[in-house]
Coordinates of C-alpha atoms and ligand atoms in Angstrom, one line a residue:
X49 CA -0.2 9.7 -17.9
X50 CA -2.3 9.5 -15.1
X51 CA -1.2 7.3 -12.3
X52 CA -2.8 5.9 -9.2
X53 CA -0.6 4.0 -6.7
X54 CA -2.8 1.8 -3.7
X55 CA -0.4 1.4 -1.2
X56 CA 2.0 3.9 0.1
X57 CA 4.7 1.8 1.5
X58 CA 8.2 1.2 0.2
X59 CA 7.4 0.4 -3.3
X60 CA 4.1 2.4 -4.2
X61 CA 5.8 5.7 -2.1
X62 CA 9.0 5.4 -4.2
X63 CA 7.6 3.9 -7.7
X64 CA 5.1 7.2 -7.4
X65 CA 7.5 9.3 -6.8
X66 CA 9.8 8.3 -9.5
X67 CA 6.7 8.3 -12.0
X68 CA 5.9 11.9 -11.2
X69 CA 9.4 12.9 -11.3
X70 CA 9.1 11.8 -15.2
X71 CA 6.4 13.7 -15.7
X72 CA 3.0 11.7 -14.9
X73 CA 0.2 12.9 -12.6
X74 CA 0.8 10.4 -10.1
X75 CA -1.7 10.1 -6.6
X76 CA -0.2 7.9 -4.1
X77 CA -3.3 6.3 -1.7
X78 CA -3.2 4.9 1.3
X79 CA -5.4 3.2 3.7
X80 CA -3.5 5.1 6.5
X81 CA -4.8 8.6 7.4
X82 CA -2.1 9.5 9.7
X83 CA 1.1 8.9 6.9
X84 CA -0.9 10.0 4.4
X85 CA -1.4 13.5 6.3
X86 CA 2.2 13.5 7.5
X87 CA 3.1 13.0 3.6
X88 CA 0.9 15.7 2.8
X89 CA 3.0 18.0 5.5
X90 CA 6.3 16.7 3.8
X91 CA 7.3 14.0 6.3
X92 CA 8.4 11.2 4.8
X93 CA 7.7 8.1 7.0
X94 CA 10.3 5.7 5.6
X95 CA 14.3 6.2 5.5
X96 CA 15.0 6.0 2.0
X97 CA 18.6 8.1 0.7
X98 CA 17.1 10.7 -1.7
X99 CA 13.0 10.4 -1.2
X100 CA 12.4 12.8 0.5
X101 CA 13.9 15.5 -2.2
X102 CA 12.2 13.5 -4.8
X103 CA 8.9 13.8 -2.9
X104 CA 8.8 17.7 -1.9
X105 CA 10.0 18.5 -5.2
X106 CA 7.4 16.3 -7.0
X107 CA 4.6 17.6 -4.1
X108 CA 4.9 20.9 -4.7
X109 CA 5.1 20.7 -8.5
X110 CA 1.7 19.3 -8.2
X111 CA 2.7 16.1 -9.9
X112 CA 2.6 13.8 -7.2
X113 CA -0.7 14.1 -4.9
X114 CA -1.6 11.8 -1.8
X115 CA -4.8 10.9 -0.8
X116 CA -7.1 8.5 1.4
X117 CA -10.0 8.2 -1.2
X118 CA -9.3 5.1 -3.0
X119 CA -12.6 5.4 -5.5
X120 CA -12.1 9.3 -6.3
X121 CA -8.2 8.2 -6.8
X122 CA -8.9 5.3 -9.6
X123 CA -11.8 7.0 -11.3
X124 CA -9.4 10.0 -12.0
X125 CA -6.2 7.1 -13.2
X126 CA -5.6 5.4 -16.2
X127 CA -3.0 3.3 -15.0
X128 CA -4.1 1.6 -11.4
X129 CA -0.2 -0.1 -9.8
X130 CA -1.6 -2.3 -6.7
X131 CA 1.4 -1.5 -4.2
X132 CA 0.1 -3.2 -0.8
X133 CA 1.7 -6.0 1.2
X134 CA 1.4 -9.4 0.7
X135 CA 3.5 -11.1 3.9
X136 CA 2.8 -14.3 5.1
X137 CA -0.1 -15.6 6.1
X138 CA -0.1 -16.1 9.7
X139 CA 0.0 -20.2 9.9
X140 CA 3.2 -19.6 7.2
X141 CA 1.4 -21.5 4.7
X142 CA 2.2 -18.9 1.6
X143 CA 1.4 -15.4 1.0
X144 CA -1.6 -13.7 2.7
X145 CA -3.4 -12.3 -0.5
X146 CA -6.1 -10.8 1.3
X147 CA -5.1 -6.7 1.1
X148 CA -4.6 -7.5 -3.1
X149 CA -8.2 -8.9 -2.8
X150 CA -9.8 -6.6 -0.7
X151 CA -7.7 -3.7 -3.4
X152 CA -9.6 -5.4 -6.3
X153 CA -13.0 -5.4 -5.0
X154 CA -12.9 -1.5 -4.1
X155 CA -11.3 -1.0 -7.7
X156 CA -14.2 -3.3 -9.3
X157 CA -16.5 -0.7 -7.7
X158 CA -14.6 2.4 -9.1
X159 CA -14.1 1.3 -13.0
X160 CA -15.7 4.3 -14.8
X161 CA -13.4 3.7 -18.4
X162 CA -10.5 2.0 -19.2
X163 CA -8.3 0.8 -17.0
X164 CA -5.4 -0.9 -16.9
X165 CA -4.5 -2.6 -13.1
X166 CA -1.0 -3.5 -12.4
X167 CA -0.2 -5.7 -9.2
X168 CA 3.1 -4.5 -8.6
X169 CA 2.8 -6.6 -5.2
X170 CA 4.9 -9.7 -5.2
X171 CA 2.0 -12.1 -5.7
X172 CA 2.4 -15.8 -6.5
X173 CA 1.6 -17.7 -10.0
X174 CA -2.2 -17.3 -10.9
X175 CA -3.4 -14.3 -8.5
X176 CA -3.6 -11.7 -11.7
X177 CA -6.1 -14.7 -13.3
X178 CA -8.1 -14.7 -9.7
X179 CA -8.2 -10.3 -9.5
X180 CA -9.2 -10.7 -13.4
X181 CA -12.2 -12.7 -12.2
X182 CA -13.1 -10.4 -8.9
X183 CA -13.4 -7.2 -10.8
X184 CA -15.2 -8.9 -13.7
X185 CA -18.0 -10.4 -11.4
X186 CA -19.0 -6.7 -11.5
X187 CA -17.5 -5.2 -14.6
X188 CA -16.9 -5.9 -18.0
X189 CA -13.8 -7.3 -19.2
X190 CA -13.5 -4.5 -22.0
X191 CA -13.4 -1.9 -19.9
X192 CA -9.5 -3.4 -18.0
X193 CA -6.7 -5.3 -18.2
X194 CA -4.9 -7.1 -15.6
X195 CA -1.2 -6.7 -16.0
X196 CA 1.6 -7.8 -14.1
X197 CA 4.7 -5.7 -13.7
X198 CA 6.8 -7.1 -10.8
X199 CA 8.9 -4.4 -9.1
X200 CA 12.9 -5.2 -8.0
X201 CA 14.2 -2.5 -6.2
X202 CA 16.4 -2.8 -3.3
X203 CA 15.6 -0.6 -0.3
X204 CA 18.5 1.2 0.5
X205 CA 19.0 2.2 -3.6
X206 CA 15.1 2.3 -4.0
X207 CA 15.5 5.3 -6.2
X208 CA 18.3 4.5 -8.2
X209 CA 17.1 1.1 -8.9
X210 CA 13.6 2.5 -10.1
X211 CA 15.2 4.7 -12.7
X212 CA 18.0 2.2 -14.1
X213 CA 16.3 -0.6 -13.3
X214 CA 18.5 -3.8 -15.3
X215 CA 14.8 -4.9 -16.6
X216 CA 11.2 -3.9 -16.8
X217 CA 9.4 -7.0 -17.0
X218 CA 5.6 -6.6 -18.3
X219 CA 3.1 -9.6 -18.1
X220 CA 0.0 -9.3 -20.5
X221 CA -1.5 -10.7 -23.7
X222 CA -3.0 -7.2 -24.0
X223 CA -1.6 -5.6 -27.2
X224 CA -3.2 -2.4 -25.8
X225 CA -1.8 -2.2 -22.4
X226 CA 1.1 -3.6 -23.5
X227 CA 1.9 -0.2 -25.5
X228 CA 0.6 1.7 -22.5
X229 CA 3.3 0.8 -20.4
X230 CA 5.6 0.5 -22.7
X231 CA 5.3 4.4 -23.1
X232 CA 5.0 4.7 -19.1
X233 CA 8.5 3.2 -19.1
X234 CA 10.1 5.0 -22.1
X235 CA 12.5 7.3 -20.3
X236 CA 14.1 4.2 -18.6
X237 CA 13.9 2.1 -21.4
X238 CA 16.1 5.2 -23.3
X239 CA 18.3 4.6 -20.6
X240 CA 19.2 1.2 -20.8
X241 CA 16.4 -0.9 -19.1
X242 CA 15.5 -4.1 -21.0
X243 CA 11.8 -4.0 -21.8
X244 CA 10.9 -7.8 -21.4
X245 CA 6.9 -8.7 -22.2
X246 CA 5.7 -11.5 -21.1
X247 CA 2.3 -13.7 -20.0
X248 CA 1.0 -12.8 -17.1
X249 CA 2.1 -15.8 -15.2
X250 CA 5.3 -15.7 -16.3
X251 CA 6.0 -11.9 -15.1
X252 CA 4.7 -13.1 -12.0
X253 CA 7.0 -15.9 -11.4
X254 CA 10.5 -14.2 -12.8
X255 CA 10.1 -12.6 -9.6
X256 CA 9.6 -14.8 -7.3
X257 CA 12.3 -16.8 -9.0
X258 CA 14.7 -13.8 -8.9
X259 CA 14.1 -13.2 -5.1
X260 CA 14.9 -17.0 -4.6
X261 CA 17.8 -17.4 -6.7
X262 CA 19.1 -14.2 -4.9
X263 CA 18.4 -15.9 -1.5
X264 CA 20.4 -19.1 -2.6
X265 CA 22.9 -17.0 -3.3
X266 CA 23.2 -15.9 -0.3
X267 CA 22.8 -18.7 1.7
X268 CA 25.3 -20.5 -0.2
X269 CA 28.4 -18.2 0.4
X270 CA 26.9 -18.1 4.3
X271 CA 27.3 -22.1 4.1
X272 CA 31.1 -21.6 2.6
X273 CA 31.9 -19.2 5.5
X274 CA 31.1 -21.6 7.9
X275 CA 33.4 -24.1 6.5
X276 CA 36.1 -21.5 6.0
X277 CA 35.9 -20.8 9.7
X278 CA 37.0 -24.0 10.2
X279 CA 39.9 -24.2 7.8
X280 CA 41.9 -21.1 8.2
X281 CA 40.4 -19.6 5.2
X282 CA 38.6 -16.0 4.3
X283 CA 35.8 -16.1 3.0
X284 CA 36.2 -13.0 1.2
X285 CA 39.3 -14.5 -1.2
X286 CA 36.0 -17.1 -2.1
X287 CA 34.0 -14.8 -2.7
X288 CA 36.0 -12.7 -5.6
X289 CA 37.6 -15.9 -6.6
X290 CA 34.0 -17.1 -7.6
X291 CA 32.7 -14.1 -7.9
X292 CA 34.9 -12.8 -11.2
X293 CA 33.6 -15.5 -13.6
X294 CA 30.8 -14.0 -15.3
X295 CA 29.0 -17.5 -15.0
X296 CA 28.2 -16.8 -11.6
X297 CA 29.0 -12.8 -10.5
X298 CA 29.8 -10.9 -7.7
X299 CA 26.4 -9.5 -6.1
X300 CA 25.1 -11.2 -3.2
X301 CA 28.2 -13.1 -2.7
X302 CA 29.2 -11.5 0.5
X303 CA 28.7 -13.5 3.8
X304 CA 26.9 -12.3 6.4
X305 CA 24.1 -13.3 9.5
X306 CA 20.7 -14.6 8.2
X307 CA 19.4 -13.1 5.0
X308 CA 16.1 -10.5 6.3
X309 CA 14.1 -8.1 5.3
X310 CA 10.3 -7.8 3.4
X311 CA 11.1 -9.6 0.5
X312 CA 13.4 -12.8 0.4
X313 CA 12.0 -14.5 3.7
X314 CA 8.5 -14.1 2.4
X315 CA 9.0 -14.8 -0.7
X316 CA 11.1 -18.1 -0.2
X317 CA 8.4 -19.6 1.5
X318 CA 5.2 -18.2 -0.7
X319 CA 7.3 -20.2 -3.9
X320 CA 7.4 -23.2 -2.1
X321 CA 4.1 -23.1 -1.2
X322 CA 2.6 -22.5 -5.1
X323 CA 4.7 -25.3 -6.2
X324 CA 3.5 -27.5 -3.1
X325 CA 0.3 -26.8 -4.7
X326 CA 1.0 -28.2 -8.0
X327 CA 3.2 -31.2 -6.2
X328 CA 6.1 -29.9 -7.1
X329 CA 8.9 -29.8 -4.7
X330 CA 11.4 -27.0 -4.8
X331 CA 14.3 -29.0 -2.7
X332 CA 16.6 -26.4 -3.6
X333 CA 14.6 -23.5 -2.3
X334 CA 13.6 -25.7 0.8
X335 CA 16.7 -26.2 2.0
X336 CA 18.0 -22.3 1.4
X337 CA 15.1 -21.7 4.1
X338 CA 16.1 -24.3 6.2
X339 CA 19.7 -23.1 6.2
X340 CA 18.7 -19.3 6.9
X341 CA 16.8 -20.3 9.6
X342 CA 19.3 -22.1 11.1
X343 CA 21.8 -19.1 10.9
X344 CA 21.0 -17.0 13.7
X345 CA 21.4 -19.5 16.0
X346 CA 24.6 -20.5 14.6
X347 CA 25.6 -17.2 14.7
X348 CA 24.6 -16.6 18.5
X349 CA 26.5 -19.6 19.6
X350 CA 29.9 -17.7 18.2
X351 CA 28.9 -14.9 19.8
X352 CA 29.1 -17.4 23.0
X353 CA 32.3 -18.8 22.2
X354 CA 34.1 -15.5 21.5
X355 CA 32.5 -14.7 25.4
X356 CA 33.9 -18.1 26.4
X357 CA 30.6 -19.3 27.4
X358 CA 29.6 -16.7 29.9
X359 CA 27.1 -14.2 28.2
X360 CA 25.2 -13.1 31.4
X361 CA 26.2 -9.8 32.5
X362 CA 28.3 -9.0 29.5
X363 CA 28.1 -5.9 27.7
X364 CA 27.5 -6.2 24.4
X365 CA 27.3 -3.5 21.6
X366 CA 25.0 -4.0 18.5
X367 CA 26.1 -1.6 15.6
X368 CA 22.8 -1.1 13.0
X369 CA 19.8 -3.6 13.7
X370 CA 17.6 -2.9 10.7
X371 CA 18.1 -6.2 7.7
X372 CA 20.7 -4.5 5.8
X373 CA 22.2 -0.7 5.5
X374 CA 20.4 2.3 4.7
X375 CA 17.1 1.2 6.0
X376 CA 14.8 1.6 8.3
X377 CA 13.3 -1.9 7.4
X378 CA 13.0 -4.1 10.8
X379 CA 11.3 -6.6 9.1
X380 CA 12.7 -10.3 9.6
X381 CA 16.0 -8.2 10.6
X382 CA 18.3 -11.6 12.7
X383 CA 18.8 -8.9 15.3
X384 CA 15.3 -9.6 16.1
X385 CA 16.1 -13.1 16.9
X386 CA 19.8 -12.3 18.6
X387 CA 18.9 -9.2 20.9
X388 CA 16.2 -10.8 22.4
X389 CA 18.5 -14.2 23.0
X390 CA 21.0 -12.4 24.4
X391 CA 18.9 -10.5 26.6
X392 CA 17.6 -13.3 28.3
X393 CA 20.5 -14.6 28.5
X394 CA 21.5 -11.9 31.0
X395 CA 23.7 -9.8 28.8
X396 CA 23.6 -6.0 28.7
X397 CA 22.9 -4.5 25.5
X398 CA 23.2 -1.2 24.1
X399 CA 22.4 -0.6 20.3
X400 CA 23.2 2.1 18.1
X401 CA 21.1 2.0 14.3
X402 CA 21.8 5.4 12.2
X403 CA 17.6 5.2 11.7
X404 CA 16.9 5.7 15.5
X405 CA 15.3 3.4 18.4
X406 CA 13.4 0.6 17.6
X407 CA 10.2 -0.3 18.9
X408 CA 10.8 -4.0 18.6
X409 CA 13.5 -3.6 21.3
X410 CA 11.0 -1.0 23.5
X411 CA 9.9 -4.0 26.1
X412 CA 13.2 -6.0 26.1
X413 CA 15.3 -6.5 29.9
X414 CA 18.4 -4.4 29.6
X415 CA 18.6 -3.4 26.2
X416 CA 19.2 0.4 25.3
X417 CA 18.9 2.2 22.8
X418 CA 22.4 4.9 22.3
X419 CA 21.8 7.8 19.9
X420 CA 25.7 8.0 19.2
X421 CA 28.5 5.2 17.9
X422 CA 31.0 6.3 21.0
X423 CA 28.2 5.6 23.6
X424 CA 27.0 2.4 22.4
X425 CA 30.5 1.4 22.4
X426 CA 32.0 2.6 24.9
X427 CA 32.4 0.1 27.8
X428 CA 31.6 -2.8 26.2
X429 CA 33.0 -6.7 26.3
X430 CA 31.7 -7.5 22.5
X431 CA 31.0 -5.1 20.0
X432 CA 28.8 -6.9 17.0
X433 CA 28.9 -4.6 13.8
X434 CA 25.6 -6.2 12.7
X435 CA 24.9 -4.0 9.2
X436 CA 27.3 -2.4 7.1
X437 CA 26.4 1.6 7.5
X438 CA 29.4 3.6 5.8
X439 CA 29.3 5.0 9.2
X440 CA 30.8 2.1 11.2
X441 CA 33.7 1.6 8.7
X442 CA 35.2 4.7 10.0
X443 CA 35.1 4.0 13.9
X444 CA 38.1 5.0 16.2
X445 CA 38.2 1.9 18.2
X446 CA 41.6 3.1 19.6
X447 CA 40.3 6.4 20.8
X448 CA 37.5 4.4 22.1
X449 CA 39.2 1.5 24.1
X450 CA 42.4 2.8 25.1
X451 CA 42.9 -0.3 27.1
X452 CA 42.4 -2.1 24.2
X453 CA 39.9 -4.9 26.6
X454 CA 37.5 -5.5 23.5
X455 CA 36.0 -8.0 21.3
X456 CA 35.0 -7.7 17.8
X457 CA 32.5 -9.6 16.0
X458 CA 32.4 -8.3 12.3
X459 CA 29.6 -9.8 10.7
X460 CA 29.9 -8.0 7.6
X461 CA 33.3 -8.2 7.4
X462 CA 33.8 -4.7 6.9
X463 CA 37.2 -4.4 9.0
X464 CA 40.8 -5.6 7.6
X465 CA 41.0 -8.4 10.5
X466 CA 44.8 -7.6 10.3
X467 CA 44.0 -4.1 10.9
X468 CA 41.7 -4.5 13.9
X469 CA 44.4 -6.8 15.3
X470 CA 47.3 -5.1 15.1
X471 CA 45.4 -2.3 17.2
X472 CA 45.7 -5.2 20.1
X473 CA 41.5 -5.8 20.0
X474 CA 40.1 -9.4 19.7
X475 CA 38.5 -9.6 15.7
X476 CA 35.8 -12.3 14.9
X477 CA 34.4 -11.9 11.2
X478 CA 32.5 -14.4 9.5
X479 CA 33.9 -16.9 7.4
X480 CA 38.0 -15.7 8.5
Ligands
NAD339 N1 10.0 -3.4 0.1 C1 10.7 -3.8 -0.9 O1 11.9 -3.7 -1.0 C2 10.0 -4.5 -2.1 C3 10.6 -4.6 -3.3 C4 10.0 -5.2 -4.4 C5 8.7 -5.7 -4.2 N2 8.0 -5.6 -3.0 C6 6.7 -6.0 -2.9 O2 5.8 -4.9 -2.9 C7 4.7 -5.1 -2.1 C8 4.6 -4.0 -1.1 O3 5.7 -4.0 -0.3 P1 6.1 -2.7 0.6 O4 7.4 -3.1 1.3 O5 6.0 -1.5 -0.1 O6 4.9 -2.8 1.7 P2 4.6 -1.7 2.8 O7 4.0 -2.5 4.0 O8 5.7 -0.8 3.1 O9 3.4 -0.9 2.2 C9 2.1 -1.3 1.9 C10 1.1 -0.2 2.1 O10 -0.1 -0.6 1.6 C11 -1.1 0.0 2.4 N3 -2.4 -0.6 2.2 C12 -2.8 -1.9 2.6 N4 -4.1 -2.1 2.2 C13 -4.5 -1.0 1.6 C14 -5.7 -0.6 0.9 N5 -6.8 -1.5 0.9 N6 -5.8 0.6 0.4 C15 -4.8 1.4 0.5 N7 -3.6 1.2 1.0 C16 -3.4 -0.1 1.6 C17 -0.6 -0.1 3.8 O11 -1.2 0.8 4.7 C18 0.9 0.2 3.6 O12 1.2 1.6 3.7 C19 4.9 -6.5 -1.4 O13 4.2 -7.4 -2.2 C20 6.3 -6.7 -1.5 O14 6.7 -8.1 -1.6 C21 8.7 -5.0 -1.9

């Protein structure tokens, strides 16, 4: 089939790549000359495990093709997946819809036979009835469909997730583009991936409703951690304990700083605002974005106890500052919040992240970037494992800190605190 993807970020770069790999004709567009040029040269401008194999091989196949000419890219598709951003609108009041809108007047200009246009944007209840409206103001309903087919994966497993993903959900009354889809997604389906079709509205609201029951999730074992803290307790043994009955499952049990990156903190907020719209109040989800918001802070003031209340001048160590492992994703990362606290506080930081410096951190008082583990550790008072990299589990603090002066704060409880201790350092986890 032949595929056009607007929007070459995480989602449209990887769901392209994935759809070429299978065999369609795929042309990934972007607004932005400068990636799109350094794609076409082979460098990939994401860290994403196994993309950039996917993407030379599918390049120079000639299956997957990048380009900045949005109309010359949908009048050679059949299948249009809108891929751009839909953050949060600047005075927080729910999602900034304005780069699916602008998307859905250039494709109501470019509509030369049938097309069927997929948001595969997170966008909230309703918006595929407002794009059906745009692009019909200037073309006829016949000639498209607007479809909704939410995309789930994790960045970090971006790839694997796109090929086994545990559902494709499809959202259209349209018997026609229903079938079209359906045979996009027949290798995955042979695989194992529940095909689930659906009204429009509905597709569009499993995933907000996934991303916010996943966000609970989180915040809820967070909230049991603090109370284990305070009653001798791992968090961890509460965590498989609940964990193993089926009821409730493992995933997204572990406890941890604030829940980050692109997805949940956007999309918390952008559910709470469509059901404000229809006076409906989503206490549940209010309070998991109260509690998140809350947790950094919390957080920071252990990191001041475990310094007995002196952080100025202190050196302190931040291991991985993206939102989660095998990332480059900055976005709503808590280090954003805690580096710069700390830093005006007076302490000294040095961070180490496995995906290089971080602009975020360019303009900051005394904070450095390290391009090893040994030298962003070595010297310091606190050392704050702040994502879990595979690489950090493997650290030789011993050889490190011969005179054994250090303070751990695990805050993915990826160390045995027994372990840690019995080497003579200080160990802090998070809910232990
Ligand atoms: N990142 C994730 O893990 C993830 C997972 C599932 C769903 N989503 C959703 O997918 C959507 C995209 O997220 P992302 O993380 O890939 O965003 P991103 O910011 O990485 O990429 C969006 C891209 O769209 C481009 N763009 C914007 N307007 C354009 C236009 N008019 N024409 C062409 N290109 C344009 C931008 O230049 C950018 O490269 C969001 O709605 C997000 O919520 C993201």
């Amino acid at each position: 089939m032949k595929l056009c993807m607007i929007g070459t970020g995480y989602v449209g770069l990887v769901s392209g790549v994935c759809f070429s790999d299978l065999g369609n004709d795929v042309i990934c567009v972007d607004k932005d000359e400068k990636k799109i040029n350094n794609l076409k040269k082979g460098n990939i401008p994401i860290y994403e495990p196994g993309l950039e194999e996917l993407v030379l091989k599918n390049y120079k196949n000639k299956r997957l093709n990048f380009s900045t000419n949005l109309q010359n890219s949908i009048k050679k598709s059949d299948i249009i997946f809108i891929c751009v951003g839909t953050p949060t609108k600047k005075n927080g009041s729910g999602a900034d819809l304005s780069q699916i809108y602008s998307v859905a007047n250039e494709i109501s200009k470019s509509i030369n036979k049938f097309k069927v246009i997929i948001t595969k944007s997170t966008v909230p209840v309703m918006t595929g009835d407002e794009l059906e409206k745009i692009i019909s103001k200037k073309v006829n309903k016949k000639k498209f469909s607007v479809v909704s087919n939410p995309e789930f994966l994790r960045e970090g497993e971006a790839i694997r997730d796109f090929i086994y993903p545990d559902r494709v959900v499809i959202g259209t009354n349209d018997k026609k583009s229903n079938l079209m889809l359906k045979n996009l997604y027949a290798p995955l389906i042979s695989k194992g991936a529940k095909y689930i079709s659906t009204n429009r509205r509905a597709a569009e609201l499993i995933k907000y409703a996934s991303n916010a029951f996943l966000a609970t999730k989180i915040t809820f074992i967070n909230e049991i951690a603090n109370l284990c803290e305070k009653t001798g307790i791992d968090v961890e043994d509460i965590s498989i304990g609940i964990g193993l009955d089926k009821r409730i499952g493992s995933r997204f049990l572990r406890a941890g700083p604030a829940y980050g990156g692109s997805c949940f903190p956007k999309d918390t907020k952008a559910i709470i605002s469509t059901a404000n719209k229809f006076k409906i109040n989503l206490s549940v989800i209010k309070s998991v974005v109260k509690s998140n918001t809350q947790r950094s802070s919390l957080l920071l003031n252990r990191v001041n106890h475990i310094l007995n209340n002196k952080i100025k001048n202190k050196k302190i160590c931040f291991l991985g500052v993206t939102f989660k492992a095998n990332t480059d994703d900055m976005r709503d990362s808590s280090s954003l919040e805690m580096i710069p606290y700390l830093s005006k506080k007076g302490a000294k930081i040095k961070y180490y992240d496995p995906t290089g410096s971080k602009q975020e951190f360019a303009k900051l008082k005394n904070v450095l970037c390290s391009s090893s583990i040994s030298d962003a550790v070595k010297g310091s008072d606190l050392v704050i494992i702040h994502t879990e990299w595979n690489d950090f589990k493997s650290i030789n603090f011993k050889r490190l800190f011969p005179s054994k002066k250090l303070k751990i704060y695990d805050m993915r409880n990826i160390f045995q605190p027994n372990k840690i201790k019995s080497l003579g350092f200080k160990y802090f986890g998070v809910g232990r």
